[in-house]
Every structure is written in structure tokens, then in C-alpha cells.
Amino acid sequence: MIGVLVLVGAYLVGSIPVGVLVGRAYGVDVRAVGSGNIGTANVLRTLGKTAGGLTLAGDFLKGFVPVLAAKYLAVGEPWEIGAGLAALVGASYSVFLGFGGGKAVAASLGVLSALTPWMALLGLLVYVPVVALSRYTSLGALVTAAVLPVAAFFAYPRDLTPNRFQFVTLMAVLVVWRHRENIRRLLAGTERKLGQKAG
């Protein structure tokens, strides 16, 4: 029963639309400006660094906290991983937004940081240089989503349990799926770069 409550709680925490709440504090509906996404990149473009930083921190925590709570309650690894997955589903398909949501990138980092810290560090080591060189946050997320399952494959089963390997793969698939419109824009050359003001 505790495990089920952990999953429900994780989904609800993951569903918190941090970007929307930050935007409201600034008197802006971020869903109606820029790309319309509620994540850090769009908030950063439309409202600036402070708002973007708050959104990043909030989205990170809504992935990190549910897994940490599951660990504290000692419900076992499958439930910890389930909490992480539930939080990511909430971030992508929020009950508070009519089952819409963000791209789950920051929330994924939060989940990995609580679940498998070395994978989170590897993700950052891939994501940051790609974004720095290309100026595309979406490309950074996509390249990271491609690299992490490969790293997980080579780490399994010595450094990664079967459940964690499966989670990393599912997480990568979700991130790529949520970026399908970005993929189209990247291919068309119309994707906005980091630092480019929302129009």
C-alpha cells in the first residue's frame, strides 16, 4: 500500500507545473509566449535568467524528491524506480494541465541524481558541451538521451541493476518522444537557439 501511495505522490509532485507557476508570478502565461513550452528554455527566453533558474530548480526537485522519499520509506528498488518514472510521466503529462506538460529533461536529471548519481553526472558531461557548442538545448537533450542508454548497456550488469538499466532506456525514449516537434524544427532549421529571444 505504501508503494502505491509513493507512486501516486510521485506523479502528483511531478505534475506540478513549475514553469507555469513561475510565469504567473511574473504576470505571464508561458504557454502563450515563445515556444509555448513550460520548461526552463522557454521561461529563460521569455522571462530571463532568474525565472529560468527557478524553473530549472523546481523541475529538478520534482524528479529528485519523489525518489528520495521512496528511498527514505525503504519501499525497495522497484518502487524507487517506479517513483522516478511516475514523476517523469507527471512532468510530461500533468494532471494539472489537462495532461499536457514539459519535456521532462530537468526532472530526468533530478531522478537520475537520486537514483544513479554517476549517470546524472555523465548526462551533464554530455549535455553541457553539446548545448555550449550548438546553442540548441533540444539537441543537448536528444544527444544525451541517445548516449545514456548506451552507457547503461555497457555498465549493465556490473554497475547497473536490470531495473535501473530499463529505467534509463524508458527515460530516454520519453525524452525523445517529448522532443519530436523539436526534431522537426532542427531538421527544418527553425529551432530557436539558446539566448535567442522568443518571438
JSON list of C-alpha atoms in Angstrom, two decimals:
[
{"chain": "A", "resi": 1, "resn": "MET", "atom": "CA", "xyz": [0.00, 0.00, 0.00]},
{"chain": "A", "resi": 2, "resn": "ILE", "atom": "CA", "xyz": [2.85, 2.38, 0.84]},
{"chain": "A", "resi": 3, "resn": "GLY", "atom": "CA", "xyz": [4.40, 1.68, -2.55]},
{"chain": "A", "resi": 4, "resn": "VAL", "atom": "CA", "xyz": [1.18, 2.62, -4.35]},
{"chain": "A", "resi": 5, "resn": "LEU", "atom": "CA", "xyz": [0.95, 5.85, -2.35]},
{"chain": "A", "resi": 6, "resn": "VAL", "atom": "CA", "xyz": [4.57, 6.60, -3.29]},
{"chain": "A", "resi": 7, "resn": "LEU", "atom": "CA", "xyz": [3.72, 6.23, -6.98]},
{"chain": "A", "resi": 8, "resn": "VAL", "atom": "CA", "xyz": [0.63, 8.44, -6.73]},
{"chain": "A", "resi": 9, "resn": "GLY", "atom": "CA", "xyz": [2.53, 11.04, -4.75]},
{"chain": "A", "resi": 10, "resn": "ALA", "atom": "CA", "xyz": [5.42, 10.95, -7.22]},
{"chain": "A", "resi": 11, "resn": "TYR", "atom": "CA", "xyz": [3.06, 11.51, -10.14]},
{"chain": "A", "resi": 12, "resn": "LEU", "atom": "CA", "xyz": [1.38, 14.46, -8.40]},
{"chain": "A", "resi": 13, "resn": "VAL", "atom": "CA", "xyz": [4.71, 16.04, -7.46]},
{"chain": "A", "resi": 14, "resn": "GLY", "atom": "CA", "xyz": [5.98, 15.52, -10.99]},
{"chain": "A", "resi": 15, "resn": "SER", "atom": "CA", "xyz": [2.80, 17.12, -12.30]},
{"chain": "A", "resi": 16, "resn": "ILE", "atom": "CA", "xyz": [3.44, 20.45, -10.55]},
{"chain": "A", "resi": 17, "resn": "PRO", "atom": "CA", "xyz": [3.75, 22.92, -13.46]},
{"chain": "A", "resi": 18, "resn": "VAL", "atom": "CA", "xyz": [6.70, 24.88, -12.12]},
{"chain": "A", "resi": 19, "resn": "GLY", "atom": "CA", "xyz": [7.18, 26.95, -15.27]},
{"chain": "A", "resi": 20, "resn": "VAL", "atom": "CA", "xyz": [3.53, 27.99, -15.29]},
{"chain": "A", "resi": 21, "resn": "LEU", "atom": "CA", "xyz": [3.68, 28.99, -11.62]},
{"chain": "A", "resi": 22, "resn": "VAL", "atom": "CA", "xyz": [6.88, 30.97, -12.14]},
{"chain": "A", "resi": 23, "resn": "GLY", "atom": "CA", "xyz": [5.32, 32.66, -15.16]},
{"chain": "A", "resi": 24, "resn": "ARG", "atom": "CA", "xyz": [2.24, 33.62, -13.14]},
{"chain": "A", "resi": 25, "resn": "ALA", "atom": "CA", "xyz": [4.48, 35.22, -10.54]},
{"chain": "A", "resi": 26, "resn": "TYR", "atom": "CA", "xyz": [5.79, 37.41, -13.38]},
{"chain": "A", "resi": 27, "resn": "GLY", "atom": "CA", "xyz": [2.30, 38.03, -14.74]},
{"chain": "A", "resi": 28, "resn": "VAL", "atom": "CA", "xyz": [2.93, 35.94, -17.87]},
{"chain": "A", "resi": 29, "resn": "ASP", "atom": "CA", "xyz": [1.39, 32.72, -19.14]},
{"chain": "A", "resi": 30, "resn": "VAL", "atom": "CA", "xyz": [4.46, 30.98, -20.57]},
{"chain": "A", "resi": 31, "resn": "ARG", "atom": "CA", "xyz": [2.17, 28.68, -22.57]},
{"chain": "A", "resi": 32, "resn": "ALA", "atom": "CA", "xyz": [1.12, 31.67, -24.66]},
{"chain": "A", "resi": 33, "resn": "VAL", "atom": "CA", "xyz": [4.60, 33.04, -25.46]},
{"chain": "A", "resi": 34, "resn": "GLY", "atom": "CA", "xyz": [7.66, 31.80, -27.27]},
{"chain": "A", "resi": 35, "resn": "SER", "atom": "CA", "xyz": [7.52, 28.09, -27.98]},
{"chain": "A", "resi": 36, "resn": "GLY", "atom": "CA", "xyz": [4.63, 27.65, -25.57]},
{"chain": "A", "resi": 37, "resn": "ASN", "atom": "CA", "xyz": [6.59, 25.09, -23.57]},
{"chain": "A", "resi": 38, "resn": "ILE", "atom": "CA", "xyz": [6.60, 25.32, -19.78]},
{"chain": "A", "resi": 39, "resn": "GLY", "atom": "CA", "xyz": [10.23, 24.23, -19.37]},
{"chain": "A", "resi": 40, "resn": "THR", "atom": "CA", "xyz": [13.38, 26.11, -18.48]},
{"chain": "A", "resi": 41, "resn": "ALA", "atom": "CA", "xyz": [14.42, 27.07, -22.03]},
{"chain": "A", "resi": 42, "resn": "ASN", "atom": "CA", "xyz": [11.19, 28.88, -22.87]},
{"chain": "A", "resi": 43, "resn": "VAL", "atom": "CA", "xyz": [10.95, 30.53, -19.44]},
{"chain": "A", "resi": 44, "resn": "LEU", "atom": "CA", "xyz": [14.56, 31.67, -19.78]},
{"chain": "A", "resi": 45, "resn": "ARG", "atom": "CA", "xyz": [13.91, 33.18, -23.21]},
{"chain": "A", "resi": 46, "resn": "THR", "atom": "CA", "xyz": [10.71, 34.95, -22.20]},
{"chain": "A", "resi": 47, "resn": "LEU", "atom": "CA", "xyz": [11.29, 35.95, -18.57]},
{"chain": "A", "resi": 48, "resn": "GLY", "atom": "CA", "xyz": [15.05, 35.96, -18.04]},
{"chain": "A", "resi": 49, "resn": "LYS", "atom": "CA", "xyz": [17.70, 34.16, -16.03]},
{"chain": "A", "resi": 50, "resn": "THR", "atom": "CA", "xyz": [16.12, 34.34, -12.58]},
{"chain": "A", "resi": 51, "resn": "ALA", "atom": "CA", "xyz": [12.82, 32.89, -13.76]},
{"chain": "A", "resi": 52, "resn": "GLY", "atom": "CA", "xyz": [14.67, 30.28, -15.82]},
{"chain": "A", "resi": 53, "resn": "GLY", "atom": "CA", "xyz": [16.79, 29.31, -12.82]},
{"chain": "A", "resi": 54, "resn": "LEU", "atom": "CA", "xyz": [13.74, 28.94, -10.59]},
{"chain": "A", "resi": 55, "resn": "THR", "atom": "CA", "xyz": [12.06, 26.76, -13.18]},
{"chain": "A", "resi": 56, "resn": "LEU", "atom": "CA", "xyz": [15.15, 24.60, -13.58]},
{"chain": "A", "resi": 57, "resn": "ALA", "atom": "CA", "xyz": [15.48, 24.13, -9.81]},
{"chain": "A", "resi": 58, "resn": "GLY", "atom": "CA", "xyz": [11.79, 23.33, -9.37]},
{"chain": "A", "resi": 59, "resn": "ASP", "atom": "CA", "xyz": [11.72, 20.85, -12.24]},
{"chain": "A", "resi": 60, "resn": "PHE", "atom": "CA", "xyz": [14.87, 19.18, -10.94]},
{"chain": "A", "resi": 61, "resn": "LEU", "atom": "CA", "xyz": [13.38, 18.82, -7.46]},
{"chain": "A", "resi": 62, "resn": "LYS", "atom": "CA", "xyz": [10.13, 17.31, -8.68]},
{"chain": "A", "resi": 63, "resn": "GLY", "atom": "CA", "xyz": [12.19, 14.45, -10.08]},
{"chain": "A", "resi": 64, "resn": "PHE", "atom": "CA", "xyz": [14.64, 14.24, -7.18]},
{"chain": "A", "resi": 65, "resn": "VAL", "atom": "CA", "xyz": [12.29, 14.44, -4.20]},
{"chain": "A", "resi": 66, "resn": "PRO", "atom": "CA", "xyz": [9.92, 11.54, -5.06]},
{"chain": "A", "resi": 67, "resn": "VAL", "atom": "CA", "xyz": [12.83, 9.10, -5.47]},
{"chain": "A", "resi": 68, "resn": "LEU", "atom": "CA", "xyz": [14.45, 10.38, -2.29]},
{"chain": "A", "resi": 69, "resn": "ALA", "atom": "CA", "xyz": [11.14, 9.92, -0.46]},
{"chain": "A", "resi": 70, "resn": "ALA", "atom": "CA", "xyz": [10.86, 6.35, -1.77]},
{"chain": "A", "resi": 71, "resn": "LYS", "atom": "CA", "xyz": [14.38, 5.64, -0.53]},
{"chain": "A", "resi": 72, "resn": "TYR", "atom": "CA", "xyz": [13.58, 7.12, 2.88]},
{"chain": "A", "resi": 73, "resn": "LEU", "atom": "CA", "xyz": [10.46, 4.97, 3.17]},
{"chain": "A", "resi": 74, "resn": "ALA", "atom": "CA", "xyz": [12.56, 1.93, 2.21]},
{"chain": "A", "resi": 75, "resn": "VAL", "atom": "CA", "xyz": [9.92, 0.51, -0.13]},
{"chain": "A", "resi": 76, "resn": "GLY", "atom": "CA", "xyz": [12.57, -1.17, -2.29]},
{"chain": "A", "resi": 77, "resn": "GLU", "atom": "CA", "xyz": [14.34, -0.52, -5.58]},
{"chain": "A", "resi": 78, "resn": "PRO", "atom": "CA", "xyz": [11.41, -1.31, -7.91]},
{"chain": "A", "resi": 79, "resn": "TRP", "atom": "CA", "xyz": [9.25, 1.26, -6.13]},
{"chain": "A", "resi": 80, "resn": "GLU", "atom": "CA", "xyz": [12.07, 3.82, -6.11]},
{"chain": "A", "resi": 81, "resn": "ILE", "atom": "CA", "xyz": [12.41, 3.41, -9.87]},
{"chain": "A", "resi": 82, "resn": "GLY", "atom": "CA", "xyz": [8.63, 3.45, -10.22]},
{"chain": "A", "resi": 83, "resn": "ALA", "atom": "CA", "xyz": [8.55, 6.74, -8.31]},
{"chain": "A", "resi": 84, "resn": "GLY", "atom": "CA", "xyz": [11.08, 8.18, -10.72]},
{"chain": "A", "resi": 85, "resn": "LEU", "atom": "CA", "xyz": [9.11, 7.05, -13.73]},
{"chain": "A", "resi": 86, "resn": "ALA", "atom": "CA", "xyz": [5.84, 8.33, -12.22]},
{"chain": "A", "resi": 87, "resn": "ALA", "atom": "CA", "xyz": [7.44, 11.72, -11.62]},
{"chain": "A", "resi": 88, "resn": "LEU", "atom": "CA", "xyz": [8.58, 11.89, -15.25]},
{"chain": "A", "resi": 89, "resn": "VAL", "atom": "CA", "xyz": [5.13, 10.94, -16.51]},
{"chain": "A", "resi": 90, "resn": "GLY", "atom": "CA", "xyz": [3.70, 13.70, -14.33]},
{"chain": "A", "resi": 91, "resn": "ALA", "atom": "CA", "xyz": [6.23, 16.20, -15.68]},
{"chain": "A", "resi": 92, "resn": "SER", "atom": "CA", "xyz": [5.27, 15.28, -19.25]},
{"chain": "A", "resi": 93, "resn": "TYR", "atom": "CA", "xyz": [1.55, 14.68, -18.77]},
{"chain": "A", "resi": 94, "resn": "SER", "atom": "CA", "xyz": [0.45, 16.80, -15.83]},
{"chain": "A", "resi": 95, "resn": "VAL", "atom": "CA", "xyz": [-2.99, 16.27, -14.36]},
{"chain": "A", "resi": 96, "resn": "PHE", "atom": "CA", "xyz": [-2.97, 19.99, -13.55]},
{"chain": "A", "resi": 97, "resn": "LEU", "atom": "CA", "xyz": [-2.55, 20.94, -17.22]},
{"chain": "A", "resi": 98, "resn": "GLY", "atom": "CA", "xyz": [-5.08, 18.62, -18.81]},
{"chain": "A", "resi": 99, "resn": "PHE", "atom": "CA", "xyz": [-2.32, 16.01, -19.25]},
{"chain": "A", "resi": 100, "resn": "GLY", "atom": "CA", "xyz": [-0.02, 18.35, -21.10]},
{"chain": "A", "resi": 101, "resn": "GLY", "atom": "CA", "xyz": [3.41, 19.27, -19.78]},
{"chain": "A", "resi": 102, "resn": "GLY", "atom": "CA", "xyz": [7.08, 19.81, -20.42]},
{"chain": "A", "resi": 103, "resn": "LYS", "atom": "CA", "xyz": [9.93, 17.81, -21.92]},
{"chain": "A", "resi": 104, "resn": "ALA", "atom": "CA", "xyz": [10.99, 16.16, -18.63]},
{"chain": "A", "resi": 105, "resn": "VAL", "atom": "CA", "xyz": [14.69, 16.99, -19.07]},
{"chain": "A", "resi": 106, "resn": "ALA", "atom": "CA", "xyz": [15.34, 18.70, -15.73]},
{"chain": "A", "resi": 107, "resn": "ALA", "atom": "CA", "xyz": [13.06, 16.21, -13.96]},
{"chain": "A", "resi": 108, "resn": "SER", "atom": "CA", "xyz": [15.06, 13.36, -15.54]},
{"chain": "A", "resi": 109, "resn": "LEU", "atom": "CA", "xyz": [18.25, 14.88, -14.16]},
{"chain": "A", "resi": 110, "resn": "GLY", "atom": "CA", "xyz": [16.61, 15.04, -10.74]},
{"chain": "A", "resi": 111, "resn": "VAL", "atom": "CA", "xyz": [15.53, 11.40, -10.87]},
{"chain": "A", "resi": 112, "resn": "LEU", "atom": "CA", "xyz": [18.95, 10.22, -12.02]},
{"chain": "A", "resi": 113, "resn": "SER", "atom": "CA", "xyz": [20.68, 12.29, -9.33]},
{"chain": "A", "resi": 114, "resn": "ALA", "atom": "CA", "xyz": [18.68, 10.49, -6.64]},
{"chain": "A", "resi": 115, "resn": "LEU", "atom": "CA", "xyz": [18.70, 7.09, -8.30]},
{"chain": "A", "resi": 116, "resn": "THR", "atom": "CA", "xyz": [22.06, 6.72, -10.08]},
{"chain": "A", "resi": 117, "resn": "PRO", "atom": "CA", "xyz": [24.23, 9.82, -9.50]},
{"chain": "A", "resi": 118, "resn": "TRP", "atom": "CA", "xyz": [27.02, 8.77, -11.87]},
{"chain": "A", "resi": 119, "resn": "MET", "atom": "CA", "xyz": [24.51, 8.60, -14.72]},
{"chain": "A", "resi": 120, "resn": "ALA", "atom": "CA", "xyz": [23.34, 12.12, -13.87]},
{"chain": "A", "resi": 121, "resn": "LEU", "atom": "CA", "xyz": [26.93, 13.36, -13.96]},
{"chain": "A", "resi": 122, "resn": "LEU", "atom": "CA", "xyz": [27.52, 11.64, -17.30]},
{"chain": "A", "resi": 123, "resn": "GLY", "atom": "CA", "xyz": [24.35, 13.24, -18.63]},
{"chain": "A", "resi": 124, "resn": "LEU", "atom": "CA", "xyz": [25.62, 16.68, -17.66]},
{"chain": "A", "resi": 125, "resn": "LEU", "atom": "CA", "xyz": [29.03, 15.97, -19.19]},
{"chain": "A", "resi": 126, "resn": "VAL", "atom": "CA", "xyz": [27.28, 15.24, -22.49]},
{"chain": "A", "resi": 127, "resn": "TYR", "atom": "CA", "xyz": [24.51, 17.85, -22.35]},
{"chain": "A", "resi": 128, "resn": "VAL", "atom": "CA", "xyz": [26.52, 20.93, -21.38]},
{"chain": "A", "resi": 129, "resn": "PRO", "atom": "CA", "xyz": [29.18, 20.75, -24.15]},
{"chain": "A", "resi": 130, "resn": "VAL", "atom": "CA", "xyz": [26.57, 19.97, -26.83]},
{"chain": "A", "resi": 131, "resn": "VAL", "atom": "CA", "xyz": [24.46, 22.97, -25.80]},
{"chain": "A", "resi": 132, "resn": "ALA", "atom": "CA", "xyz": [27.53, 25.20, -25.43]},
{"chain": "A", "resi": 133, "resn": "LEU", "atom": "CA", "xyz": [28.72, 24.35, -28.95]},
{"chain": "A", "resi": 134, "resn": "SER", "atom": "CA", "xyz": [25.40, 24.20, -30.78]},
{"chain": "A", "resi": 135, "resn": "ARG", "atom": "CA", "xyz": [23.31, 26.64, -28.68]},
{"chain": "A", "resi": 136, "resn": "TYR", "atom": "CA", "xyz": [20.40, 24.23, -29.03]},
{"chain": "A", "resi": 137, "resn": "THR", "atom": "CA", "xyz": [19.05, 22.96, -25.70]},
{"chain": "A", "resi": 138, "resn": "SER", "atom": "CA", "xyz": [16.87, 20.45, -27.52]},
{"chain": "A", "resi": 139, "resn": "LEU", "atom": "CA", "xyz": [19.89, 18.98, -29.33]},
{"chain": "A", "resi": 140, "resn": "GLY", "atom": "CA", "xyz": [21.67, 18.64, -25.99]},
{"chain": "A", "resi": 141, "resn": "ALA", "atom": "CA", "xyz": [18.72, 16.73, -24.58]},
{"chain": "A", "resi": 142, "resn": "LEU", "atom": "CA", "xyz": [18.47, 14.47, -27.61]},
{"chain": "A", "resi": 143, "resn": "VAL", "atom": "CA", "xyz": [22.17, 13.63, -27.73]},
{"chain": "A", "resi": 144, "resn": "THR", "atom": "CA", "xyz": [22.14, 12.92, -24.00]},
{"chain": "A", "resi": 145, "resn": "ALA", "atom": "CA", "xyz": [19.07, 10.72, -24.40]},
{"chain": "A", "resi": 146, "resn": "ALA", "atom": "CA", "xyz": [20.95, 8.76, -27.07]},
{"chain": "A", "resi": 147, "resn": "VAL", "atom": "CA", "xyz": [24.17, 8.39, -25.07]},
{"chain": "A", "resi": 148, "resn": "LEU", "atom": "CA", "xyz": [22.80, 7.38, -21.66]},
{"chain": "A", "resi": 149, "resn": "PRO", "atom": "CA", "xyz": [21.17, 4.08, -22.70]},
{"chain": "A", "resi": 150, "resn": "VAL", "atom": "CA", "xyz": [24.39, 3.11, -24.49]},
{"chain": "A", "resi": 151, "resn": "ALA", "atom": "CA", "xyz": [26.38, 3.89, -21.34]},
{"chain": "A", "resi": 152, "resn": "ALA", "atom": "CA", "xyz": [23.82, 1.96, -19.30]},
{"chain": "A", "resi": 153, "resn": "PHE", "atom": "CA", "xyz": [24.18, -1.02, -21.63]},
{"chain": "A", "resi": 154, "resn": "PHE", "atom": "CA", "xyz": [27.94, -1.18, -21.10]},
{"chain": "A", "resi": 155, "resn": "ALA", "atom": "CA", "xyz": [27.55, -0.64, -17.33]},
{"chain": "A", "resi": 156, "resn": "TYR", "atom": "CA", "xyz": [24.99, -3.45, -17.02]},
{"chain": "A", "resi": 157, "resn": "PRO", "atom": "CA", "xyz": [25.05, -5.65, -15.01]},
{"chain": "A", "resi": 158, "resn": "ARG", "atom": "CA", "xyz": [28.25, -4.76, -13.15]},
{"chain": "A", "resi": 159, "resn": "ASP", "atom": "CA", "xyz": [27.43, -1.12, -12.26]},
{"chain": "A", "resi": 160, "resn": "LEU", "atom": "CA", "xyz": [23.73, -1.01, -13.02]},
{"chain": "A", "resi": 161, "resn": "THR", "atom": "CA", "xyz": [20.90, -3.29, -11.93]},
{"chain": "A", "resi": 162, "resn": "PRO", "atom": "CA", "xyz": [18.41, -4.59, -14.54]},
{"chain": "A", "resi": 163, "resn": "ASN", "atom": "CA", "xyz": [15.70, -2.28, -13.16]},
{"chain": "A", "resi": 164, "resn": "ARG", "atom": "CA", "xyz": [17.93, 0.79, -13.46]},
{"chain": "A", "resi": 165, "resn": "PHE", "atom": "CA", "xyz": [19.01, -0.18, -16.98]},
{"chain": "A", "resi": 166, "resn": "GLN", "atom": "CA", "xyz": [15.38, -0.49, -18.05]},
{"chain": "A", "resi": 167, "resn": "PHE", "atom": "CA", "xyz": [14.54, 2.83, -16.42]},
{"chain": "A", "resi": 168, "resn": "VAL", "atom": "CA", "xyz": [17.32, 4.71, -18.21]},
{"chain": "A", "resi": 169, "resn": "THR", "atom": "CA", "xyz": [16.09, 3.29, -21.52]},
{"chain": "A", "resi": 170, "resn": "LEU", "atom": "CA", "xyz": [12.47, 4.25, -20.83]},
{"chain": "A", "resi": 171, "resn": "MET", "atom": "CA", "xyz": [13.53, 7.70, -19.69]},
{"chain": "A", "resi": 172, "resn": "ALA", "atom": "CA", "xyz": [15.48, 8.25, -22.91]},
{"chain": "A", "resi": 173, "resn": "VAL", "atom": "CA", "xyz": [12.53, 7.14, -25.03]},
{"chain": "A", "resi": 174, "resn": "LEU", "atom": "CA", "xyz": [10.21, 9.53, -23.17]},
{"chain": "A", "resi": 175, "resn": "VAL", "atom": "CA", "xyz": [12.59, 12.47, -23.60]},
{"chain": "A", "resi": 176, "resn": "VAL", "atom": "CA", "xyz": [12.98, 11.80, -27.33]},
{"chain": "A", "resi": 177, "resn": "TRP", "atom": "CA", "xyz": [9.22, 11.43, -27.75]},
{"chain": "A", "resi": 178, "resn": "ARG", "atom": "CA", "xyz": [8.58, 14.73, -25.95]},
{"chain": "A", "resi": 179, "resn": "HIS", "atom": "CA", "xyz": [11.09, 16.39, -28.29]},
{"chain": "A", "resi": 180, "resn": "ARG", "atom": "CA", "xyz": [9.53, 15.16, -31.54]},
{"chain": "A", "resi": 181, "resn": "GLU", "atom": "CA", "xyz": [8.47, 18.70, -32.54]},
{"chain": "A", "resi": 182, "resn": "ASN", "atom": "CA", "xyz": [11.97, 19.98, -31.75]},
{"chain": "A", "resi": 183, "resn": "ILE", "atom": "CA", "xyz": [13.40, 17.27, -34.00]},
{"chain": "A", "resi": 184, "resn": "ARG", "atom": "CA", "xyz": [11.23, 18.53, -36.87]},
{"chain": "A", "resi": 185, "resn": "ARG", "atom": "CA", "xyz": [12.35, 22.11, -36.25]},
{"chain": "A", "resi": 186, "resn": "LEU", "atom": "CA", "xyz": [16.01, 21.10, -36.01]},
{"chain": "A", "resi": 187, "resn": "LEU", "atom": "CA", "xyz": [15.75, 19.33, -39.34]},
{"chain": "A", "resi": 188, "resn": "ALA", "atom": "CA", "xyz": [13.97, 22.33, -40.86]},
{"chain": "A", "resi": 189, "resn": "GLY", "atom": "CA", "xyz": [16.47, 24.79, -39.40]},
{"chain": "A", "resi": 190, "resn": "THR", "atom": "CA", "xyz": [13.80, 26.72, -37.49]},
{"chain": "A", "resi": 191, "resn": "GLU", "atom": "CA", "xyz": [14.65, 25.66, -33.93]},
{"chain": "A", "resi": 192, "resn": "ARG", "atom": "CA", "xyz": [15.40, 28.56, -31.58]},
{"chain": "A", "resi": 193, "resn": "LYS", "atom": "CA", "xyz": [18.89, 28.74, -30.13]},
{"chain": "A", "resi": 194, "resn": "LEU", "atom": "CA", "xyz": [19.76, 29.37, -26.52]},
{"chain": "A", "resi": 195, "resn": "GLY", "atom": "CA", "xyz": [19.85, 33.11, -25.91]},
{"chain": "A", "resi": 196, "resn": "GLN", "atom": "CA", "xyz": [17.59, 33.80, -28.87]},
{"chain": "A", "resi": 197, "resn": "LYS", "atom": "CA", "xyz": [14.65, 35.86, -27.68]},
{"chain": "A", "resi": 198, "resn": "ALA", "atom": "CA", "xyz": [11.21, 34.37, -28.06]},
{"chain": "A", "resi": 199, "resn": "GLY", "atom": "CA", "xyz": [9.21, 35.90, -30.82]}
]
